[in-house]
PDB file of C-alpha atoms in Angstrom:
ATOM      1  CA  MET A   1      -5.478   6.111  15.803  1.00  0.00           C
ATOM      2  CA  PHE A   2      -7.000   8.963  17.806  1.00  0.00           C
ATOM      3  CA  LYS A   3      -7.889   6.655  20.702  1.00  0.00           C
ATOM      4  CA  SER A   4      -4.361   5.187  20.857  1.00  0.00           C
ATOM      5  CA  PHE A   5      -2.854   8.666  20.688  1.00  0.00           C
ATOM      6  CA  LYS A   6      -5.133   9.855  23.500  1.00  0.00           C
ATOM      7  CA  LEU A   7      -4.138   6.881  25.639  1.00  0.00           C
ATOM      8  CA  MET A   8      -0.475   7.531  24.890  1.00  0.00           C
ATOM      9  CA  LEU A   9      -0.815  11.148  25.991  1.00  0.00           C
ATOM     10  CA  LEU A  10      -2.635  10.208  29.192  1.00  0.00           C
ATOM     11  CA  SER A  11      -0.032   7.550  29.961  1.00  0.00           C
ATOM     12  CA  ALA A  12       2.765  10.056  29.520  1.00  0.00           C
ATOM     13  CA  ALA A  13       0.941  12.544  31.718  1.00  0.00           C
ATOM     14  CA  LEU A  14       0.629   9.990  34.536  1.00  0.00           C
ATOM     15  CA  LEU A  15       4.304   9.126  34.303  1.00  0.00           C
ATOM     16  CA  THR A  16       5.499  12.738  34.634  1.00  0.00           C
ATOM     17  CA  ALA A  17       5.371  14.562  37.929  1.00  0.00           C
ATOM     18  CA  GLY A  18       4.742  17.872  36.191  1.00  0.00           C
ATOM     19  CA  ALA A  19       1.467  16.971  34.526  1.00  0.00           C
ATOM     20  CA  ALA A  20      -1.186  19.535  35.472  1.00  0.00           C
ATOM     21  CA  GLY A  21      -4.904  19.716  34.798  1.00  0.00           C
ATOM     22  CA  ALA A  22      -4.637  21.873  31.704  1.00  0.00           C
ATOM     23  CA  GLN A  23      -1.324  20.466  30.475  1.00  0.00           C
ATOM     24  CA  ILE A  24       0.007  17.184  29.217  1.00  0.00           C
ATOM     25  CA  ARG A  25       3.773  17.191  29.568  1.00  0.00           C
ATOM     26  CA  PHE A  26       6.292  14.983  27.826  1.00  0.00           C
ATOM     27  CA  GLU A  27       9.416  15.160  29.957  1.00  0.00           C
ATOM     28  CA  ALA A  28      12.235  12.889  31.037  1.00  0.00           C
ATOM     29  CA  PRO A  29      11.881  11.036  34.346  1.00  0.00           C
ATOM     30  CA  MET A  30      14.406  11.628  37.145  1.00  0.00           C
ATOM     31  CA  SER A  31      16.538   8.582  36.396  1.00  0.00           C
ATOM     32  CA  MET A  32      19.822   7.591  34.757  1.00  0.00           C
ATOM     33  CA  ALA A  33      17.860   6.561  31.656  1.00  0.00           C
ATOM     34  CA  ALA A  34      17.193  10.262  30.995  1.00  0.00           C
ATOM     35  CA  HIS A  35      20.916  10.772  30.324  1.00  0.00           C
ATOM     36  CA  GLN A  36      20.612   8.577  27.233  1.00  0.00           C
ATOM     37  CA  LEU A  37      18.029  10.758  25.472  1.00  0.00           C
ATOM     38  CA  TRP A  38      20.610  13.020  23.787  1.00  0.00           C
ATOM     39  CA  SER A  39      22.629  11.660  20.844  1.00  0.00           C
ATOM     40  CA  ASN A  40      24.925  12.823  18.027  1.00  0.00           C
ATOM     41  CA  GLN A  41      25.545  12.073  14.365  1.00  0.00           C
ATOM     42  CA  SER A  42      28.700  13.795  13.111  1.00  0.00           C
ATOM     43  CA  SER A  43      30.477  14.149   9.778  1.00  0.00           C
ATOM     44  CA  GLU A  44      32.234  16.863   7.783  1.00  0.00           C
ATOM     45  CA  ILE A  45      29.010  17.679   5.909  1.00  0.00           C
ATOM     46  CA  SER A  46      26.486  17.611   8.764  1.00  0.00           C
ATOM     47  CA  CYS A  47      26.246  17.748  12.545  1.00  0.00           C
ATOM     48  CA  VAL A  48      23.013  16.474  14.117  1.00  0.00           C
ATOM     49  CA  LEU A  49      22.256  16.711  17.839  1.00  0.00           C
ATOM     50  CA  SER A  50      19.060  14.794  18.644  1.00  0.00           C
ATOM     51  CA  TYR A  51      16.763  14.546  21.650  1.00  0.00           C
ATOM     52  CA  ALA A  52      14.209  11.766  22.139  1.00  0.00           C
ATOM     53  CA  PHE A  53      11.113  13.081  23.930  1.00  0.00           C
ATOM     54  CA  PRO A  54       9.662  10.257  26.029  1.00  0.00           C
ATOM     55  CA  GLU A  55       6.448   9.105  24.327  1.00  0.00           C
ATOM     56  CA  TYR A  56       6.294  12.142  22.013  1.00  0.00           C
ATOM     57  CA  GLY A  57       8.880  12.131  19.232  1.00  0.00           C
ATOM     58  CA  ARG A  58      12.270  13.588  18.390  1.00  0.00           C
ATOM     59  CA  ALA A  59      13.973  16.978  18.024  1.00  0.00           C
ATOM     60  CA  ASP A  60      16.963  17.430  15.690  1.00  0.00           C
ATOM     61  CA  PHE A  61      19.395  20.334  15.880  1.00  0.00           C
ATOM     62  CA  VAL A  62      21.140  20.412  12.491  1.00  0.00           C
ATOM     63  CA  LEU A  63      24.232  22.205  11.177  1.00  0.00           C
ATOM     64  CA  LEU A  64      25.277  21.696   7.535  1.00  0.00           C
ATOM     65  CA  SER A  65      28.482  22.269   5.609  1.00  0.00           C
ATOM     66  CA  GLY A  66      28.629  25.398   3.464  1.00  0.00           C
ATOM     67  CA  PRO A  67      29.637  29.030   3.845  1.00  0.00           C
ATOM     68  CA  HIS A  68      27.060  29.927   6.538  1.00  0.00           C
ATOM     69  CA  HIS A  69      26.697  26.949   8.932  1.00  0.00           C
ATOM     70  CA  GLN A  70      23.193  27.990   9.957  1.00  0.00           C
ATOM     71  CA  LEU A  71      21.560  26.051  12.773  1.00  0.00           C
ATOM     72  CA  SER A  72      17.968  24.811  12.792  1.00  0.00           C
ATOM     73  CA  MET A  73      15.795  22.722  15.093  1.00  0.00           C
ATOM     74  CA  GLU A  74      13.016  20.534  13.716  1.00  0.00           C
ATOM     75  CA  ILE A  75      10.610  18.466  15.811  1.00  0.00           C
ATOM     76  CA  PHE A  76       9.338  15.122  14.522  1.00  0.00           C
ATOM     77  CA  PRO A  77       6.191  14.190  16.510  1.00  0.00           C
ATOM     78  CA  LEU A  78       5.006  10.600  16.506  1.00  0.00           C
ATOM     79  CA  LEU A  79       1.661  11.949  15.309  1.00  0.00           C
ATOM     80  CA  SER A  80       1.534  14.954  12.979  1.00  0.00           C
ATOM     81  CA  LEU A  81      -0.083  18.217  14.038  1.00  0.00           C
ATOM     82  CA  GLY A  82      -3.844  18.290  13.521  1.00  0.00           C
ATOM     83  CA  THR A  83      -4.531  22.036  13.454  1.00  0.00           C
ATOM     84  CA  ALA A  84      -2.804  25.376  12.990  1.00  0.00           C
ATOM     85  CA  SER A  85      -1.503  26.763  16.244  1.00  0.00           C
ATOM     86  CA  GLN A  86       1.521  28.424  17.850  1.00  0.00           C
ATOM     87  CA  MET A  87       4.495  26.969  19.706  1.00  0.00           C
ATOM     88  CA  ARG A  88       6.615  28.904  22.189  1.00  0.00           C
ATOM     89  CA  ALA A  89      10.121  28.052  23.351  1.00  0.00           C
ATOM     90  CA  VAL A  90      10.405  28.863  27.063  1.00  0.00           C
ATOM     91  CA  ALA A  91      13.526  28.320  29.180  1.00  0.00           C
ATOM     92  CA  THR A  92      12.810  27.472  32.830  1.00  0.00           C
ATOM     93  CA  PRO A  93      14.863  25.981  35.681  1.00  0.00           C
ATOM     94  CA  PRO A  94      14.157  22.264  36.113  1.00  0.00           C
ATOM     95  CA  ALA A  95      12.020  21.191  39.085  1.00  0.00           C
ATOM     96  CA  TRP A  96      15.009  20.379  41.292  1.00  0.00           C
ATOM     97  CA  LYS A  97      16.243  24.012  41.169  1.00  0.00           C
ATOM     98  CA  TYR A  98      13.175  25.341  43.011  1.00  0.00           C
ATOM     99  CA  SER A  99      12.868  28.508  40.927  1.00  0.00           C
ATOM    100  CA  SER A 100      10.005  29.947  38.919  1.00  0.00           C
ATOM    101  CA  ASP A 101      12.113  32.165  36.628  1.00  0.00           C
ATOM    102  CA  GLU A 102      11.386  31.700  32.944  1.00  0.00           C
ATOM    103  CA  GLU A 103      12.419  33.312  29.663  1.00  0.00           C
ATOM    104  CA  GLU A 104      10.673  33.158  26.322  1.00  0.00           C
ATOM    105  CA  LEU A 105      13.256  32.381  23.630  1.00  0.00           C
ATOM    106  CA  GLY A 106      10.980  32.662  20.603  1.00  0.00           C
ATOM    107  CA  ARG A 107       7.770  31.420  19.046  1.00  0.00           C
ATOM    108  CA  ILE A 108       6.644  29.974  15.747  1.00  0.00           C
ATOM    109  CA  LYS A 109       3.393  29.368  13.898  1.00  0.00           C
ATOM    110  CA  LEU A 110       2.346  25.746  13.498  1.00  0.00           C
ATOM    111  CA  TYR A 111       0.548  24.332  10.472  1.00  0.00           C
ATOM    112  CA  ALA A 112      -1.419  21.109  10.202  1.00  0.00           C
ATOM    113  CA  GLY A 113       0.671  18.331   8.707  1.00  0.00           C
ATOM    114  CA  PHE A 114       3.990  20.192   9.026  1.00  0.00           C
ATOM    115  CA  ASN A 115       6.725  19.662  11.607  1.00  0.00           C
ATOM    116  CA  PRO A 116       7.584  22.506  14.011  1.00  0.00           C
ATOM    117  CA  PHE A 117      10.756  24.292  12.832  1.00  0.00           C
ATOM    118  CA  PHE A 118      12.911  26.930  14.549  1.00  0.00           C
ATOM    119  CA  GLY A 119      15.581  28.937  12.708  1.00  0.00           C
ATOM    120  CA  ASP A 120      19.174  29.820  13.559  1.00  0.00           C
ATOM    121  CA  THR A 121      18.738  32.470  16.284  1.00  0.00           C
ATOM    122  CA  VAL A 122      16.158  30.672  18.429  1.00  0.00           C
ATOM    123  CA  SER A 123      17.862  27.300  17.962  1.00  0.00           C
ATOM    124  CA  TRP A 124      21.086  28.717  19.431  1.00  0.00           C
ATOM    125  CA  ARG A 125      19.091  30.337  22.240  1.00  0.00           C
ATOM    126  CA  ILE A 126      17.606  26.938  23.075  1.00  0.00           C
ATOM    127  CA  LEU A 127      21.016  25.245  23.133  1.00  0.00           C
ATOM    128  CA  GLY A 128      22.372  28.099  25.239  1.00  0.00           C
ATOM    129  CA  ALA A 129      19.597  27.681  27.797  1.00  0.00           C
ATOM    130  CA  LEU A 130      20.186  23.929  27.982  1.00  0.00           C
ATOM    131  CA  SER A 131      23.933  24.447  28.424  1.00  0.00           C
ATOM    132  CA  LYS A 132      23.163  26.578  31.496  1.00  0.00           C
ATOM    133  CA  GLY A 133      21.221  23.702  33.042  1.00  0.00           C
ATOM    134  CA  ASN A 134      17.742  24.956  32.170  1.00  0.00           C
ATOM    135  CA  GLN A 135      15.003  22.910  30.565  1.00  0.00           C
ATOM    136  CA  VAL A 136      13.181  24.231  27.506  1.00  0.00           C
ATOM    137  CA  MET A 137       9.415  23.848  27.328  1.00  0.00           C
ATOM    138  CA  LEU A 138       7.684  23.894  23.920  1.00  0.00           C
ATOM    139  CA  PRO A 139       3.973  24.407  24.697  1.00  0.00           C
ATOM    140  CA  PHE A 140       1.295  24.413  22.009  1.00  0.00           C
ATOM    141  CA  THR A 141      -2.352  23.488  21.549  1.00  0.00           C
ATOM    142  CA  ASP A 142      -3.898  21.059  19.077  1.00  0.00           C
ATOM    143  CA  THR A 143      -7.680  21.438  19.234  1.00  0.00           C
ATOM    144  CA  LYS A 144      -8.233  18.586  16.789  1.00  0.00           C
ATOM    145  CA  ARG A 145      -6.285  16.050  18.867  1.00  0.00           C
ATOM    146  CA  LEU A 146      -6.852  17.338  22.404  1.00  0.00           C
ATOM    147  CA  GLN A 147      -9.393  20.101  22.775  1.00  0.00           C
ATOM    148  CA  GLY A 148      -8.759  22.308  25.797  1.00  0.00           C
ATOM    149  CA  GLU A 149      -5.351  20.801  26.617  1.00  0.00           C
ATOM    150  CA  THR A 150      -1.896  22.328  26.226  1.00  0.00           C
ATOM    151  CA  VAL A 151       0.715  19.858  24.979  1.00  0.00           C
ATOM    152  CA  VAL A 152       4.194  20.528  26.413  1.00  0.00           C
ATOM    153  CA  PRO A 153       7.189  18.621  25.025  1.00  0.00           C
ATOM    154  CA  ILE A 154      10.200  19.427  27.244  1.00  0.00           C
ATOM    155  CA  LEU A 155      13.883  19.369  26.324  1.00  0.00           C
ATOM    156  CA  SER A 156      15.802  18.177  29.368  1.00  0.00           C
ATOM    157  CA  PRO A 157      19.316  19.353  30.356  1.00  0.00           C
ATOM    158  CA  MET A 158      20.062  15.917  31.831  1.00  0.00           C
ATOM    159  CA  GLY A 159      22.807  14.233  29.819  1.00  0.00           C
ATOM    160  CA  PHE A 160      23.125  17.283  27.546  1.00  0.00           C
ATOM    161  CA  THR A 161      26.682  18.500  28.257  1.00  0.00           C
ATOM    162  CA  LYS A 162      28.776  15.769  26.634  1.00  0.00           C
ATOM    163  CA  PRO A 163      26.702  15.416  23.410  1.00  0.00           C
ATOM    164  CA  PHE A 164      26.614  19.219  23.106  1.00  0.00           C
ATOM    165  CA  GLN A 165      30.414  19.429  23.345  1.00  0.00           C
ATOM    166  CA  GLU A 166      30.670  16.750  20.659  1.00  0.00           C
ATOM    167  CA  PHE A 167      28.237  18.765  18.531  1.00  0.00           C
ATOM    168  CA  LEU A 168      30.414  21.892  18.885  1.00  0.00           C
ATOM    169  CA  THR A 169      33.508  19.875  17.986  1.00  0.00           C
ATOM    170  CA  CYS A 170      31.709  18.658  14.862  1.00  0.00           C
ATOM    171  CA  GLN A 171      30.808  22.245  13.991  1.00  0.00           C
ATOM    172  CA  GLY A 172      34.478  23.173  13.959  1.00  0.00           C
ATOM    173  CA  LYS A 173      35.198  20.426  11.424  1.00  0.00           C
ATOM    174  CA  LEU A 174      32.379  21.195   8.972  1.00  0.00           C
ATOM    175  CA  LEU A 175      33.415  21.930   5.415  1.00  0.00           C
ATOM    176  CA  SER A 176      33.135  25.557   4.340  1.00  0.00           C
ATOM    177  CA  TYR A 177      31.323  24.404   1.186  1.00  0.00           C
ATOM    178  CA  GLY A 178      28.288  22.252   0.466  1.00  0.00           C
ATOM    179  CA  TYR A 179      26.831  20.326  -2.470  1.00  0.00           C
ATOM    180  CA  LYS A 180      25.604  23.419  -4.273  1.00  0.00           C
ATOM    181  CA  ASP A 181      29.142  24.851  -4.141  1.00  0.00           C
ATOM    182  CA  VAL A 182      30.757  21.804  -5.759  1.00  0.00           C
ATOM    183  CA  GLN A 183      27.928  20.465  -7.940  1.00  0.00           C
ATOM    184  CA  MET A 184      29.536  22.074 -11.000  1.00  0.00           C
ATOM    185  CA  VAL A 185      33.213  23.013 -11.017  1.00  0.00           C
ATOM    186  CA  ALA A 186      35.197  24.547 -13.906  1.00  0.00           C
ATOM    187  CA  VAL A 187      38.951  23.882 -13.931  1.00  0.00           C
ATOM    188  CA  HIS A 188      41.604  25.379 -16.189  1.00  0.00           C
ATOM    189  CA  PHE A 189      44.735  23.856 -17.676  1.00  0.00           C
ATOM    190  CA  ALA A 190      48.139  25.534 -17.712  1.00  0.00           C
ATOM    191  CA  ASP A 191      50.454  25.928 -20.719  1.00  0.00           C
ATOM    192  CA  GLY A 192      48.028  24.488 -23.234  1.00  0.00           C
ATOM    193  CA  GLY A 193      48.512  21.004 -21.793  1.00  0.00           C
ATOM    194  CA  THR A 194      46.843  18.661 -19.322  1.00  0.00           C
ATOM    195  CA  SER A 195      48.158  20.042 -16.014  1.00  0.00           C
ATOM    196  CA  LEU A 196      45.722  22.038 -13.885  1.00  0.00           C
ATOM    197  CA  THR A 197      46.467  25.494 -12.555  1.00  0.00           C
ATOM    198  CA  SER A 198      47.037  25.707  -8.777  1.00  0.00           C
ATOM    199  CA  ALA A 199      43.633  27.349  -8.196  1.00  0.00           C
ATOM    200  CA  SER A 200      41.937  24.601 -10.223  1.00  0.00           C
ATOM    201  CA  GLN A 201      43.748  21.905  -8.257  1.00  0.00           C
ATOM    202  CA  GLN A 202      42.266  23.350  -5.059  1.00  0.00           C
ATOM    203  CA  ALA A 203      38.756  23.547  -6.544  1.00  0.00           C
ATOM    204  CA  LEU A 204      38.951  19.945  -7.755  1.00  0.00           C
ATOM    205  CA  SER A 205      40.324  18.794  -4.399  1.00  0.00           C
ATOM    206  CA  GLU A 206      37.289  20.270  -2.636  1.00  0.00           C
ATOM    207  CA  GLN A 207      34.932  18.555  -5.071  1.00  0.00           C
ATOM    208  CA  ILE A 208      36.673  15.196  -4.589  1.00  0.00           C
ATOM    209  CA  ASN A 209      36.610  15.604  -0.815  1.00  0.00           C
ATOM    210  CA  TYR A 210      32.873  16.275  -0.889  1.00  0.00           C
ATOM    211  CA  ILE A 211      32.158  13.259  -3.109  1.00  0.00           C
ATOM    212  CA  LYS A 212      33.903  10.993  -0.591  1.00  0.00           C
ATOM    213  CA  LEU A 213      31.616  12.253   2.170  1.00  0.00           C
ATOM    214  CA  ASP A 214      28.260  12.368   0.348  1.00  0.00           C
ATOM    215  CA  LYS A 215      27.230   8.799  -0.470  1.00  0.00           C
ATOM    216  CA  SER A 216      24.322  10.038  -2.591  1.00  0.00           C
ATOM    217  CA  VAL A 217      26.677  11.236  -5.378  1.00  0.00           C
ATOM    218  CA  ASN A 218      26.381   8.594  -8.100  1.00  0.00           C
ATOM    219  CA  LYS A 219      27.505  10.255 -11.347  1.00  0.00           C
ATOM    220  CA  ILE A 220      30.398  12.475 -12.432  1.00  0.00           C
ATOM    221  CA  VAL A 221      30.485  13.991 -15.926  1.00  0.00           C
ATOM    222  CA  ILE A 222      33.797  15.445 -17.155  1.00  0.00           C
ATOM    223  CA  ARG A 223      33.452  17.701 -20.203  1.00  0.00           C
ATOM    224  CA  ALA A 224      36.890  18.839 -21.450  1.00  0.00           C
ATOM    225  CA  PHE A 225      37.523  21.569 -24.037  1.00  0.00           C
ATOM    226  CA  ALA A 226      40.448  22.438 -26.338  1.00  0.00           C
ATOM    227  CA  PHE A 227      40.698  25.140 -29.005  1.00  0.00           C
ATOM    228  CA  GLU A 228      44.380  26.112 -28.769  1.00  0.00           C
ATOM    229  CA  LYS A 229      45.647  24.074 -31.745  1.00  0.00           C
ATOM    230  CA  ASP A 230      45.412  25.086 -35.397  1.00  0.00           C
ATOM    231  CA  ASN A 231      44.201  21.636 -36.358  1.00  0.00           C
ATOM    232  CA  SER A 232      40.759  20.612 -35.120  1.00  0.00           C
ATOM    233  CA  ASP A 233      41.815  16.965 -34.854  1.00  0.00           C
ATOM    234  CA  ASP A 234      44.688  17.998 -32.602  1.00  0.00           C
ATOM    235  CA  ASN A 235      42.225  19.972 -30.483  1.00  0.00           C
ATOM    236  CA  LEU A 236      39.980  16.933 -30.121  1.00  0.00           C
ATOM    237  CA  HIS A 237      42.947  14.777 -29.141  1.00  0.00           C
ATOM    238  CA  LEU A 238      44.026  17.350 -26.530  1.00  0.00           C
ATOM    239  CA  ALA A 239      40.472  17.588 -25.138  1.00  0.00           C
ATOM    240  CA  LYS A 240      40.384  13.800 -24.741  1.00  0.00           C
ATOM    241  CA  GLU A 241      43.746  13.852 -22.966  1.00  0.00           C
ATOM    242  CA  ARG A 242      42.451  16.525 -20.591  1.00  0.00           C
ATOM    243  CA  ALA A 243      39.345  14.520 -19.773  1.00  0.00           C
ATOM    244  CA  ALA A 244      41.507  11.447 -19.138  1.00  0.00           C
ATOM    245  CA  ALA A 245      43.846  13.483 -16.904  1.00  0.00           C
ATOM    246  CA  VAL A 246      40.953  14.680 -14.768  1.00  0.00           C
ATOM    247  CA  ARG A 247      39.574  11.138 -14.557  1.00  0.00           C
ATOM    248  CA  ARG A 248      42.952   9.942 -13.247  1.00  0.00           C
ATOM    249  CA  LEU A 249      42.872  12.562 -10.502  1.00  0.00           C
ATOM    250  CA  PHE A 250      39.490  11.224  -9.385  1.00  0.00           C
ATOM    251  CA  THR A 251      40.401   7.545  -9.488  1.00  0.00           C
ATOM    252  CA  GLU A 252      43.795   8.098  -7.826  1.00  0.00           C
ATOM    253  CA  ALA A 253      41.902   9.823  -5.002  1.00  0.00           C
ATOM    254  CA  GLY A 254      39.798   6.690  -4.533  1.00  0.00           C
ATOM    255  CA  ILE A 255      36.670   7.692  -6.478  1.00  0.00           C
ATOM    256  CA  ASP A 256      34.890   4.800  -8.216  1.00  0.00           C
ATOM    257  CA  GLY A 257      35.681   5.095 -11.923  1.00  0.00           C
ATOM    258  CA  SER A 258      32.362   3.515 -12.901  1.00  0.00           C
ATOM    259  CA  MET A 259      30.618   6.754 -11.862  1.00  0.00           C
ATOM    260  CA  ILE A 260      32.688   8.838 -14.327  1.00  0.00           C
ATOM    261  CA  THR A 261      31.677   9.765 -17.870  1.00  0.00           C
ATOM    262  CA  GLU A 262      34.031  11.710 -20.183  1.00  0.00           C
ATOM    263  CA  ASP A 263      33.177  14.044 -23.037  1.00  0.00           C
ATOM    264  CA  ALA A 264      35.714  15.869 -25.247  1.00  0.00           C
ATOM    265  CA  VAL A 265      34.715  19.071 -27.063  1.00  0.00           C
ATOM    266  CA  ALA A 266      36.700  20.687 -29.897  1.00  0.00           C
ATOM    267  CA  ASP A 267      34.481  22.781 -32.192  1.00  0.00           C
ATOM    268  CA  ARG A 268      35.712  22.432 -35.771  1.00  0.00           C
ATOM    269  CA  GLN A 269      34.190  25.815 -36.592  1.00  0.00           C
ATOM    270  CA  ILE A 270      36.550  27.670 -34.231  1.00  0.00           C
ATOM    271  CA  ALA A 271      40.158  28.215 -35.278  1.00  0.00           C
ATOM    272  CA  LEU A 272      43.086  29.509 -33.237  1.00  0.00           C
ATOM    273  CA  LYS A 273      43.255  32.717 -35.271  1.00  0.00           C
ATOM    274  CA  ASP A 274      39.662  33.527 -34.256  1.00  0.00           C
ATOM    275  CA  LEU A 275      40.500  33.609 -30.527  1.00  0.00           C
ATOM    276  CA  SER A 276      42.376  36.180 -28.480  1.00  0.00           C
ATOM    277  CA  ALA A 277      45.044  35.061 -26.010  1.00  0.00           C
ATOM    278  CA  ALA A 278      42.623  35.516 -23.118  1.00  0.00           C
ATOM    279  CA  GLU A 279      39.938  33.502 -24.911  1.00  0.00           C
ATOM    280  CA  ARG A 280      42.408  30.701 -25.654  1.00  0.00           C
ATOM    281  CA  GLU A 281      43.361  30.576 -21.990  1.00  0.00           C
ATOM    282  CA  HIS A 282      39.707  30.523 -20.928  1.00  0.00           C
ATOM    283  CA  THR A 283      38.807  27.684 -23.286  1.00  0.00           C
ATOM    284  CA  ALA A 284      41.621  25.501 -21.920  1.00  0.00           C
ATOM    285  CA  ARG A 285      39.286  24.058 -19.346  1.00  0.00           C
ATOM    286  CA  ALA A 286      37.078  21.235 -18.198  1.00  0.00           C
ATOM    287  CA  VAL A 287      33.702  21.334 -16.455  1.00  0.00           C
ATOM    288  CA  ILE A 288      32.942  18.621 -13.902  1.00  0.00           C
ATOM    289  CA  GLN A 289      29.287  18.156 -12.959  1.00  0.00           C
ATOM    290  CA  LEU A 290      27.945  15.921 -10.198  1.00  0.00           C
ATOM    291  CA  SER A 291      24.588  14.149  -9.929  1.00  0.00           C
ATOM    292  CA  ARG A 292      23.032  12.356  -6.964  1.00  0.00           C
ATOM    293  CA  ASP A 293      20.677   9.467  -6.356  1.00  0.00           C
ATOM    294  CA  PRO A 294      17.402  11.270  -5.502  1.00  0.00           C
ATOM    295  CA  TYR A 295      16.380   8.434  -3.169  1.00  0.00           C
ATOM    296  CA  LYS A 296      19.467   8.999  -1.002  1.00  0.00           C
ATOM    297  CA  VAL A 297      19.220  12.786  -0.737  1.00  0.00           C
ATOM    298  CA  ASN A 298      17.492  14.449   2.205  1.00  0.00           C
ATOM    299  CA  ARG A 299      16.580  17.669   0.434  1.00  0.00           C
ATOM    300  CA  SER A 300      14.894  19.100   3.521  1.00  0.00           C
ATOM    301  CA  LEU A 301      18.394  19.527   4.965  1.00  0.00           C
ATOM    302  CA  GLU A 302      19.459  21.708   2.035  1.00  0.00           C
ATOM    303  CA  ILE A 303      16.665  24.246   1.906  1.00  0.00           C
ATOM    304  CA  THR A 304      17.776  27.693   3.009  1.00  0.00           C
ATOM    305  CA  MET A 305      15.193  28.584   5.628  1.00  0.00           C
ATOM    306  CA  PRO A 306      14.436  32.035   7.096  1.00  0.00           C
ATOM    307  CA  ASP A 307      15.408  32.722  10.708  1.00  0.00           C
ATOM    308  CA  VAL A 308      12.067  31.438  11.989  1.00  0.00           C
ATOM    309  CA  GLY A 309      10.970  32.129  15.539  1.00  0.00           C
ATOM    310  CA  VAL A 310      12.745  35.393  16.352  1.00  0.00           C
ATOM    311  CA  GLU A 311       9.562  37.442  16.142  1.00  0.00           C
ATOM    312  CA  THR A 312       7.631  37.183  19.378  1.00  0.00           C
ATOM    313  CA  GLU A 313       4.626  39.266  18.409  1.00  0.00           C
TER     314      GLU A 313
END
C-alpha cells in the first residue's frame, strides 16, 4: 500500500507543473477537463459542493437544513492521514496571473486516521477566494507517509463559477428546520374534536415535508390522547379517532401508510372533574415521533461542529 501510494504521489508530482523539490502538489492540469472537477448535489435538506483533487481525493462543502445553515468543508483523501500534523488554507493567484500575493485563510490540526475538517468561517473564506479567481492551497506534512515532503492539495478556480452559483441557489431553498426539529412533534386538537389547531397544522406540515425529503425515515408513531369526556370509554374512542385523523393527513400527503403505527391513550384514572380547563386543552393532543433506518443516515452530517480553523496561532 505504501509503495503504491508513493508511486501515485510521484506520478501526480510529475504531471503538475508546480511540483517543487520539497513539495508534492495535487492540482488540476491546464485543460478543459479541469472544468469538470467541481460538482453539486442539491436538495431542500442539504447542499453539497464537491471538488475532485486529481490523484488525491475529494473535498465536500456542505450546508444542511436547520435554523443555522452552517457551512463546513471536509476532505476525503484516498489514503488516510498517517500522523498528526497541521493544515493551512492559503489563497494564492493561479500560475497564469503572474502574482505572488497570498493570504492565509485559516489552519487546523490534523489527526491520524481522521479527515481534515474546516468550520463555517474558514469554509466561507475558501469559497470567497475561489469566487475571486484564486486557487486555495492546503499544505500539510505527513512524516509517516512522506518524510521531509510537504503535500499540497490545491482547490482550483477553473470551472468553479457555475457550480458555486448553483450551490448558493440551493442554500436559498434549504429548509429552516432539520431532522432534530421534526423528530418529535406535538399537535393539539381544537374544540375537543379531531381537527388540528392552525399552529399544529403548520407544525405537522413541516414534519410531513421533511419526511418526503429524507429517505432514511422508516417509521412514524402517532400517540393520541383524550381526557375531555366524563366516560373513559368515550375518551378512548376519541383518542382513536384523533390518531386516525392524523394518519389520514399523512397518507393524503403521500406518506406510505405502512410506516405508520397508531396508539390511543385515555387514562381511566383521570376524570374530567380532575382537570382544569387549561389542562383539558393541553391533553387534547397527539405526539408524532419519527425513526430512521440507521444504515441510511449519514450522522457525520448532523453533528454540530465548532468553527474549526479560525484560530491561526
